[in-house]
XYZ file of C-alpha atoms in Angstrom:
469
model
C 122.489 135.107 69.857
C 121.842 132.977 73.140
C 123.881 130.137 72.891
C 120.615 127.806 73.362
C 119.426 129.673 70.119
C 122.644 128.496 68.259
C 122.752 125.197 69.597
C 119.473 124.636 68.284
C 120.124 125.366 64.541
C 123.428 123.476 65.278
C 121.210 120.254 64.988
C 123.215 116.810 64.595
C 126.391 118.299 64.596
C 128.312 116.309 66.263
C 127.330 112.965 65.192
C 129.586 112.020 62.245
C 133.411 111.296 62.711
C 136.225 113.779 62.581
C 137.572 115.870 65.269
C 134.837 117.753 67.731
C 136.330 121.449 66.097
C 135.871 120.379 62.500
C 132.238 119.019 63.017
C 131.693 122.315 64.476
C 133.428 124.709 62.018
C 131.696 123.048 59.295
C 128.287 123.101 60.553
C 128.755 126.913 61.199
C 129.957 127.068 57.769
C 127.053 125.876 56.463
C 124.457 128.090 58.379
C 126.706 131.196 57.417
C 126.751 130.509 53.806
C 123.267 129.982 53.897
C 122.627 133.239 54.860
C 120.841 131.208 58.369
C 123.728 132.999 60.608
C 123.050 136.401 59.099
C 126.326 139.187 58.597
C 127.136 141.484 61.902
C 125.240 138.664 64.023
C 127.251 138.806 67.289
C 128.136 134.530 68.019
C 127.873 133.257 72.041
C 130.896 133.682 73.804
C 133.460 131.084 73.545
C 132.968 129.171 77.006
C 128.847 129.902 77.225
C 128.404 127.927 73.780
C 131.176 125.243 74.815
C 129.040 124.814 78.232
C 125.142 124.784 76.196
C 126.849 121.945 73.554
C 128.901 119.800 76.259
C 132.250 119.867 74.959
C 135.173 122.001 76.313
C 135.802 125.251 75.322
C 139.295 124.623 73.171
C 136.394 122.909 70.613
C 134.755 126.202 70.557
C 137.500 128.418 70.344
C 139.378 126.307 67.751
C 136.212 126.114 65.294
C 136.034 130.259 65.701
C 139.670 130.470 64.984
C 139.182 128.090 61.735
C 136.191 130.194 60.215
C 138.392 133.419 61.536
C 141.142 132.404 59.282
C 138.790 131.489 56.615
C 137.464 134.916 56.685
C 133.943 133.846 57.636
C 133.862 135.383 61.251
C 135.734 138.034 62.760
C 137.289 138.192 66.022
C 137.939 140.747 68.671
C 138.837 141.138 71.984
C 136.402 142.514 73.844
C 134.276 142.941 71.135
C 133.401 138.907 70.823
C 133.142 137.138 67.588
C 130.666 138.220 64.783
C 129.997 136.575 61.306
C 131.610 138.438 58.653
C 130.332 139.660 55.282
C 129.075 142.016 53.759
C 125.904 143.795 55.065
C 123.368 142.434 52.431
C 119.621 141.930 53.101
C 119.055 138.958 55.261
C 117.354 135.406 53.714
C 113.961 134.996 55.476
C 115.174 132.882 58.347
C 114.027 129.200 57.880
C 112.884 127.093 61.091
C 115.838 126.151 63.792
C 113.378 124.144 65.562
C 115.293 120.939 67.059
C 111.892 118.483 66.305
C 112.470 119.840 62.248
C 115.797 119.911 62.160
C 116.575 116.365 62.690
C 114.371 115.493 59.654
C 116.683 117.160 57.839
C 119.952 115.497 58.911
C 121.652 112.565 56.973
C 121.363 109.234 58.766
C 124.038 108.521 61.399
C 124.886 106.048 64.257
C 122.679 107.505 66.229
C 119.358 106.204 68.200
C 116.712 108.826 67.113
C 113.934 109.448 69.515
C 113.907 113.058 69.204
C 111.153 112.177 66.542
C 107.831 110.403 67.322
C 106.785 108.644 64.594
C 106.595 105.006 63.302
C 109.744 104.115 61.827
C 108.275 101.173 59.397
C 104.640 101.180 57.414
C 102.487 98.404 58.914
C 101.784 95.619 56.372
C 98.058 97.156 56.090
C 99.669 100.175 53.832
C 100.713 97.850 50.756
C 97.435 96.040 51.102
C 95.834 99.344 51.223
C 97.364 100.646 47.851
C 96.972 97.394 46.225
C 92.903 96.855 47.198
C 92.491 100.798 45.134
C 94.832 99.455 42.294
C 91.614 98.685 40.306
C 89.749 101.795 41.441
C 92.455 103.932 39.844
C 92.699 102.341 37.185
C 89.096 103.144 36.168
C 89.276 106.185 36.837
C 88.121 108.508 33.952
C 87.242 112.380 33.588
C 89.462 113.397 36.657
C 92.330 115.575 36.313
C 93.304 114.818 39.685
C 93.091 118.146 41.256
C 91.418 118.333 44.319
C 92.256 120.938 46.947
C 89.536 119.856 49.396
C 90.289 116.393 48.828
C 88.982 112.845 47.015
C 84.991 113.140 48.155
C 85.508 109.265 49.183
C 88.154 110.176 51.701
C 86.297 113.203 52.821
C 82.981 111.196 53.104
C 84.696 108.426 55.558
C 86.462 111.009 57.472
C 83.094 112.552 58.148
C 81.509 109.302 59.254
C 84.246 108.531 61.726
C 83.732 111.512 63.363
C 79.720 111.242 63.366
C 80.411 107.548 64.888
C 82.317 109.457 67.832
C 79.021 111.851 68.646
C 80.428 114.657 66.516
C 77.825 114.971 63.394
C 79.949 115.656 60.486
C 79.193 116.550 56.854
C 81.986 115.873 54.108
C 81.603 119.612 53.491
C 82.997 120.333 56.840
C 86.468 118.073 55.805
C 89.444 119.444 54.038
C 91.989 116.642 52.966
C 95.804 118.179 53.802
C 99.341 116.459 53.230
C 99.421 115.662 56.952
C 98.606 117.616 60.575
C 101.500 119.497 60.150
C 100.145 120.947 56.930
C 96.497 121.501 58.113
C 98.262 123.258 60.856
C 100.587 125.632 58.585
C 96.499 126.154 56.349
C 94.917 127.288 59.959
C 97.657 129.817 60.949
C 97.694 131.338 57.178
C 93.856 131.602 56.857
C 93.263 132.697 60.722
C 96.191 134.755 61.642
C 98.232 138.042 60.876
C 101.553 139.082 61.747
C 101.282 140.460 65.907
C 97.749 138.585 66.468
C 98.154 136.179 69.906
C 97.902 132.722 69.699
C 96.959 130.971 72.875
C 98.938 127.505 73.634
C 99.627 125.329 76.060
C 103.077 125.368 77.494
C 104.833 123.123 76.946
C 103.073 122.272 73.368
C 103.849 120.796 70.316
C 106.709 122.178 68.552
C 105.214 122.147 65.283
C 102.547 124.569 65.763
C 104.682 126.754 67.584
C 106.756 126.849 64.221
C 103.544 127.342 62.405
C 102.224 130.297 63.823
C 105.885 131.933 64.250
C 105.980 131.644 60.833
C 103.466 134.224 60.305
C 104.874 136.321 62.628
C 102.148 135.339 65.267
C 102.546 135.721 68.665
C 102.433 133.416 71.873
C 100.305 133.936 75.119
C 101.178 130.833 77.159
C 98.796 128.885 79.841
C 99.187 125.452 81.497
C 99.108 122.140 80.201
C 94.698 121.657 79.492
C 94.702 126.419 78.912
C 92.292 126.454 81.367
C 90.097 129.108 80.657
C 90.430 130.760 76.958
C 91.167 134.589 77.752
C 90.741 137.287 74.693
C 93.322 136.329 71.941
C 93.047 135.841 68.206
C 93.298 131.775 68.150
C 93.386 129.216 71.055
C 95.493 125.496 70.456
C 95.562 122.267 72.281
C 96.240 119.105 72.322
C 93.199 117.520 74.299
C 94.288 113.752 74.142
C 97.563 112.493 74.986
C 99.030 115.367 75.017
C 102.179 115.987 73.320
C 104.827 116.222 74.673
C 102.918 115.326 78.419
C 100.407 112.572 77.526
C 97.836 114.357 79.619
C 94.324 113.652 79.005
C 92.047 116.853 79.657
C 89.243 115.366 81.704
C 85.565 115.936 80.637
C 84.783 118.989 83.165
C 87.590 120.772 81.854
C 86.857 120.238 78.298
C 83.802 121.977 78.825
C 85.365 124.443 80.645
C 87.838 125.240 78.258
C 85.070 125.087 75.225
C 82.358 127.513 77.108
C 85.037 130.029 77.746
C 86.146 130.060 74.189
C 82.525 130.697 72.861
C 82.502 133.779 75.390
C 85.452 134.965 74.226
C 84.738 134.805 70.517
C 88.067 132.592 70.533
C 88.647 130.177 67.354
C 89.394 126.628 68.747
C 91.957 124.415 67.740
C 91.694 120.690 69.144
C 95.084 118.603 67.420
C 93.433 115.254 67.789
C 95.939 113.806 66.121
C 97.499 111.276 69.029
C 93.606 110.447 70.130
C 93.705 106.884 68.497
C 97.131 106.131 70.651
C 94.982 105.238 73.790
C 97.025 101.792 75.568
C 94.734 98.810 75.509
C 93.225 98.230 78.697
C 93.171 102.394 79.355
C 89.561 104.370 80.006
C 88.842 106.066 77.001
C 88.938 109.324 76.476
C 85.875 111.947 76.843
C 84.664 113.093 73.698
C 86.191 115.399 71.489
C 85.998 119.071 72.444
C 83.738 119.321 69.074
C 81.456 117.241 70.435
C 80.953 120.277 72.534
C 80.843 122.872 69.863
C 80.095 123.156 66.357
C 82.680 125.708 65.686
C 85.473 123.842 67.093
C 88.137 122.979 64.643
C 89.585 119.928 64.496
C 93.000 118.426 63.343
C 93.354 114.916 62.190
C 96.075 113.012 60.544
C 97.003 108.876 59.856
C 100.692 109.926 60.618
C 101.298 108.335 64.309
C 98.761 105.578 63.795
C 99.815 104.567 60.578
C 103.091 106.121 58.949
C 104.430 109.258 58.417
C 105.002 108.498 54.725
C 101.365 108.400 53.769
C 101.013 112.727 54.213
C 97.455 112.331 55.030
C 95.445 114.375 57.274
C 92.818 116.873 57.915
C 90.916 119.474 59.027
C 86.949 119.186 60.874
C 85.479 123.144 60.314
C 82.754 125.132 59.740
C 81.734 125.211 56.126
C 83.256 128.818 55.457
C 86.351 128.061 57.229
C 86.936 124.851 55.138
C 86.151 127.053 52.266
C 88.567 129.413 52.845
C 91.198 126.986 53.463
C 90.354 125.467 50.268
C 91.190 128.475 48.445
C 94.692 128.679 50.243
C 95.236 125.087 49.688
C 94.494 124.803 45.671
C 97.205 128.047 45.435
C 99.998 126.202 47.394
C 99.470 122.757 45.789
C 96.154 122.314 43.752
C 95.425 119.247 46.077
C 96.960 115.782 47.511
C 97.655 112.863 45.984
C 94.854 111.135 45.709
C 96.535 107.690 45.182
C 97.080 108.280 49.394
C 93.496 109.348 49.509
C 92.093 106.508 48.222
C 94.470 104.226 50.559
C 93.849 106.255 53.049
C 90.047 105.891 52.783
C 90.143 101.927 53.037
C 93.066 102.132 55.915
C 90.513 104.236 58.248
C 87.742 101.986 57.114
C 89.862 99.200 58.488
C 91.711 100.946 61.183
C 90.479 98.841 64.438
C 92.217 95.907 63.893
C 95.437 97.929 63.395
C 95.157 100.253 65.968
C 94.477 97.465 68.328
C 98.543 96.010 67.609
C 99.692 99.431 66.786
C 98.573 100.738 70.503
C 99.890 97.341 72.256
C 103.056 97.698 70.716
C 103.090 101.691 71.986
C 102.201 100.193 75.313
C 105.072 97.569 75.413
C 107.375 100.222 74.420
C 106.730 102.524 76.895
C 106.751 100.275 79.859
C 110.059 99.228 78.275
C 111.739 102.682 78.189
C 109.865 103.373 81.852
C 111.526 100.146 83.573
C 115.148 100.664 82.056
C 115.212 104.334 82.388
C 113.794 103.461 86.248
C 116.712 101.289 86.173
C 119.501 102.716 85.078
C 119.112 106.252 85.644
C 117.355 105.747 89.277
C 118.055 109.811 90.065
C 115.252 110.317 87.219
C 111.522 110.772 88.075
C 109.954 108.926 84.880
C 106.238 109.700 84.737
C 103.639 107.248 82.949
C 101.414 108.362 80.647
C 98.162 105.985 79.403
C 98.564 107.016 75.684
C 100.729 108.908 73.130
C 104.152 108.507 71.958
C 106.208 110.661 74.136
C 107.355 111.251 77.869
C 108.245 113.957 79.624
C 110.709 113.772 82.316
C 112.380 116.872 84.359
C 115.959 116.429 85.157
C 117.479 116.273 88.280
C 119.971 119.174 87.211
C 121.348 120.874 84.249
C 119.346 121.891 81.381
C 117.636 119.819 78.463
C 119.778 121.499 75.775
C 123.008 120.985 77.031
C 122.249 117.561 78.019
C 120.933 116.482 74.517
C 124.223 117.888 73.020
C 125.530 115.659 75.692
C 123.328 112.822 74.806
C 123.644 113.305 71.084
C 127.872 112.990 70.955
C 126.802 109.291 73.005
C 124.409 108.541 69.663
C 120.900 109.381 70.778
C 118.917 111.780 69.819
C 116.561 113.451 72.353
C 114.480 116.921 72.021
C 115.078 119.595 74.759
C 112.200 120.790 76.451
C 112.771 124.692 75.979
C 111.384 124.583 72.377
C 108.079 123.539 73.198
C 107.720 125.863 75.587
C 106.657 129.453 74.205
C 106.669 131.213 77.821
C 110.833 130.162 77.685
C 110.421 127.765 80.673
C 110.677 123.670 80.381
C 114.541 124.712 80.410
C 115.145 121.467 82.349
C 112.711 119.177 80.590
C 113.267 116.755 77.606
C 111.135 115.127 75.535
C 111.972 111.002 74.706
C 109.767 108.935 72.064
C 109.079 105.557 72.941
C 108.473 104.703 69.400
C 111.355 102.294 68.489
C 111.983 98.924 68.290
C 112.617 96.893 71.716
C 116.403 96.762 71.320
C 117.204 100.367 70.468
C 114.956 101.575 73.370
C 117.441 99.121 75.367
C 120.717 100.560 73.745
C 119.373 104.306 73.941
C 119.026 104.178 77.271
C 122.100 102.557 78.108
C 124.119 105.054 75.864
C 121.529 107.860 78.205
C 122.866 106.848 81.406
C 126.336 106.735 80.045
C 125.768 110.715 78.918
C 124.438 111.223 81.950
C 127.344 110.292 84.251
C 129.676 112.258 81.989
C 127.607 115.385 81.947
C 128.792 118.447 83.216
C 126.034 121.177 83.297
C 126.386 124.486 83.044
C 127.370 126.796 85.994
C 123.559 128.951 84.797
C 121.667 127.212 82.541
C 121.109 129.265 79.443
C 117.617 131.454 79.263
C 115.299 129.825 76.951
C 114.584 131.894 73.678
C 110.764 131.869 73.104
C 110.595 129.918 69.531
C 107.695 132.497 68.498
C 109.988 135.424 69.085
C 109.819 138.506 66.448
């Protein structure tokens, strides 16, 4: 195992109290008990994993030597350091993908902007659930289970998108418990183990977990694909791209559509950062389905409302939403349609909320730009014009090392290499500007502190392709 790999599943390790070796043994612990660290699995050497999570190599050594004792891993010399146990059929192995992984952590001192997402629901979301309080409680003959989704959602989710020169019938919408889920439906209904998947790298690191979770694989191309070449399934992020912000201009939309209908390529378009456009911004070109029917489109009220909601969906052909459907009603029946109905009056109100939901984005970002311009001068902090995230290349070192770096100072940042399926973006990270005025001030300020005590490794560990089987 590359010690990038390890570091990875590692997650928030270091952030609660107790000596540096401790923190370490036990999170090991954990990931060997729970089968995650599988038996016979040879462990990075001692001073390549103390290098990829910043701390000296006495932390690394004295953690092995604990779980040694404790009969968890053996040591040799010469022969390294393996987990022990008997050789028993592996768990499936479960996602070690930083962006998911800090979900799963208990809250800690630290500043987390590994995660771009709105920390608080807007006022709109109680008003929402209290204007369908008397809708609900009429409602009589429905058992509730809907795997396509409540027809009033589906019906204004259609309308928006016929409003934005993409003629939509409800037909063509399938209700999910968020992007991430209409993402997981796609990859299960379109894809079989070995089939390529064409993404952008870097990408979003949720459909790269997605599709390696049925066994797909990656063919990388730049930021935008360029043209589609012959794969199974093609996916980008058109608008404010994540983690870039780049807008694909109108000429290469149609590009990038035209060569997909050659090709006989299913089209994914994740439209769901298009409504974070910064006041005062040119709009962006339509949506690549405006260009073609068959162009599948992802949705979700996640980013520009709250995560909390789980609403999204998916824009399809008839017989693909059909299909999806039927996978849908055997993994859940359907939604809750209490957030259906909320969601429904929330997008039927949406302007005046994404209007002081974007300006505070925009405030935020020119925040984090000016301070991290500031204080960490050395750093070349690109603008974006929309999104939630930005992408900045560091001067030296890699991303994952530094974010173990940046984590033990109490900030949480996501290194670049897992959004990257081609194993580059080894010296990128990833930094969400979603967070409150002060904490942006006090994450950068414990950022430049990481950064003067960071010492990088020698080589900078390869990047392990997160689609990988």
């Amino acid at each position: 195992m590359e010690p990038i790999e390890l570091a990875d599943r590692l997650g928030r390790w270091s952030a609660d109290r107790g000596p540096l070796y401790l923190l370490l043994a036990g999170r090991l612990r954990t990931l060997i008990d729970d089968g995650e660290l599988r038996s016979g699995l040879l462990l990075p050497p001692d001073r390549r994993l103390a290098k990829a999570l910043a701390v000296g190599r006495s932390t690394v050594v004295a953690a092995y030597d604990l779980l040694s004792v404790e009969g968890r891993v053996v040591r040799r010399q010469g022969s390294g350091t393996r987990v022990a146990g008997p050789g028993a059929l592996p768990a499936r192995e479960t996602t070690h993908s930083p962006a998911f992984l800090q979900l799963l952590e208990p809250d800690a001192d630290v500043i987390a902007l590994a995660c771009a997402a709105p920390a608080t629901p807007p006022p709109e979301v109680a008003q929402a659930y209290r204007h369908i309080l008397p809708e609900l409680a009429a409602a009589d003959g429905d058992i509730g289970y809907r795997p396509t989704g409540h027809p009033l959602l589906r019906t204004t989710i259609a309308d928006r998108y016929s409003a934005r020169g993409v003629p939509t019938d409800p037909e063509q919408i399938l209700v999910t418990g968020g992007g991430q889920q209409a993402l997981s439906l796609l990859a299960r209904a379109l894809l079989r183990p070995g089939d390529r998947v064409l993404v952008e790298a870097p990408t979003y690191p949720g459909a790269l977990e997605a599709f390696r979770e049925v066994a797909a694989m990656p063919r990388t191309g730049p930021v935008g694909l360029g043209a589609v070449t012959p794969a199974t399934l093609a996916y980008i992020v058109a608008t404010y791209q994540n983690p870039t912000g780049a807008v694909l201009p109108a000429l290469a939309r149609r590009t990038l559509v035209e060569s997909a209908r050659t090709a006989g390529v299913p089209l994914i378009d994740d439209e769901v950062l298009t409504e974070l456009g910064f006041p005062g911004t040119d709009p962006p070109p339509p949506p690549l389905a405006a260009l073609d029917e068959s162009v599948i489109s992802i949705g979700s009220l996640s980013k520009i409302v709250w995560g909390g909601l789980r609403v999204g969906w998916v824009r399809a052909p008839i017989p693909v939403i059909a299909r999806l459907a039927r996978l849908r009603a055997v993994h859940d029946l359907g939604g809750n349609i209490p957030a259906q109905l909320a969601a429904a009056w929330l997008l039927r109100n949406l302007d005046p909320l994404r209007e002081r939901i974007t300006q505070e984005r925009k405030e935020s970002h020119d925040l984090l730009v000016a301070e991290l311009t500031e204080r960490l001068p050395e750093w070349e902090v690109p603008t974006v014009s929309g999104g939630q995230t930005l992408w900045i290349r560091l001067p030296h070192g890699d991303g994952t090392s530094f974010a173990q770096r940046a984590l033990r100072h109490g900030v949480a940042i996501l290194p670049g290499a897992g959004l990257d399926a081609s194993g580059g973006s080894i010296d990128y990270i990833r930094i969400s500007f979603v967070a409150k005025p002060g904490s942006l001030r006090e994450a950068v300020h414990r950022l430049a502190e990481a950064w003067r005590s960071y010492d990088p490794p020698d080589q900078p560990a390869p990047a392990v392709p997160p689609l990988a089987v």
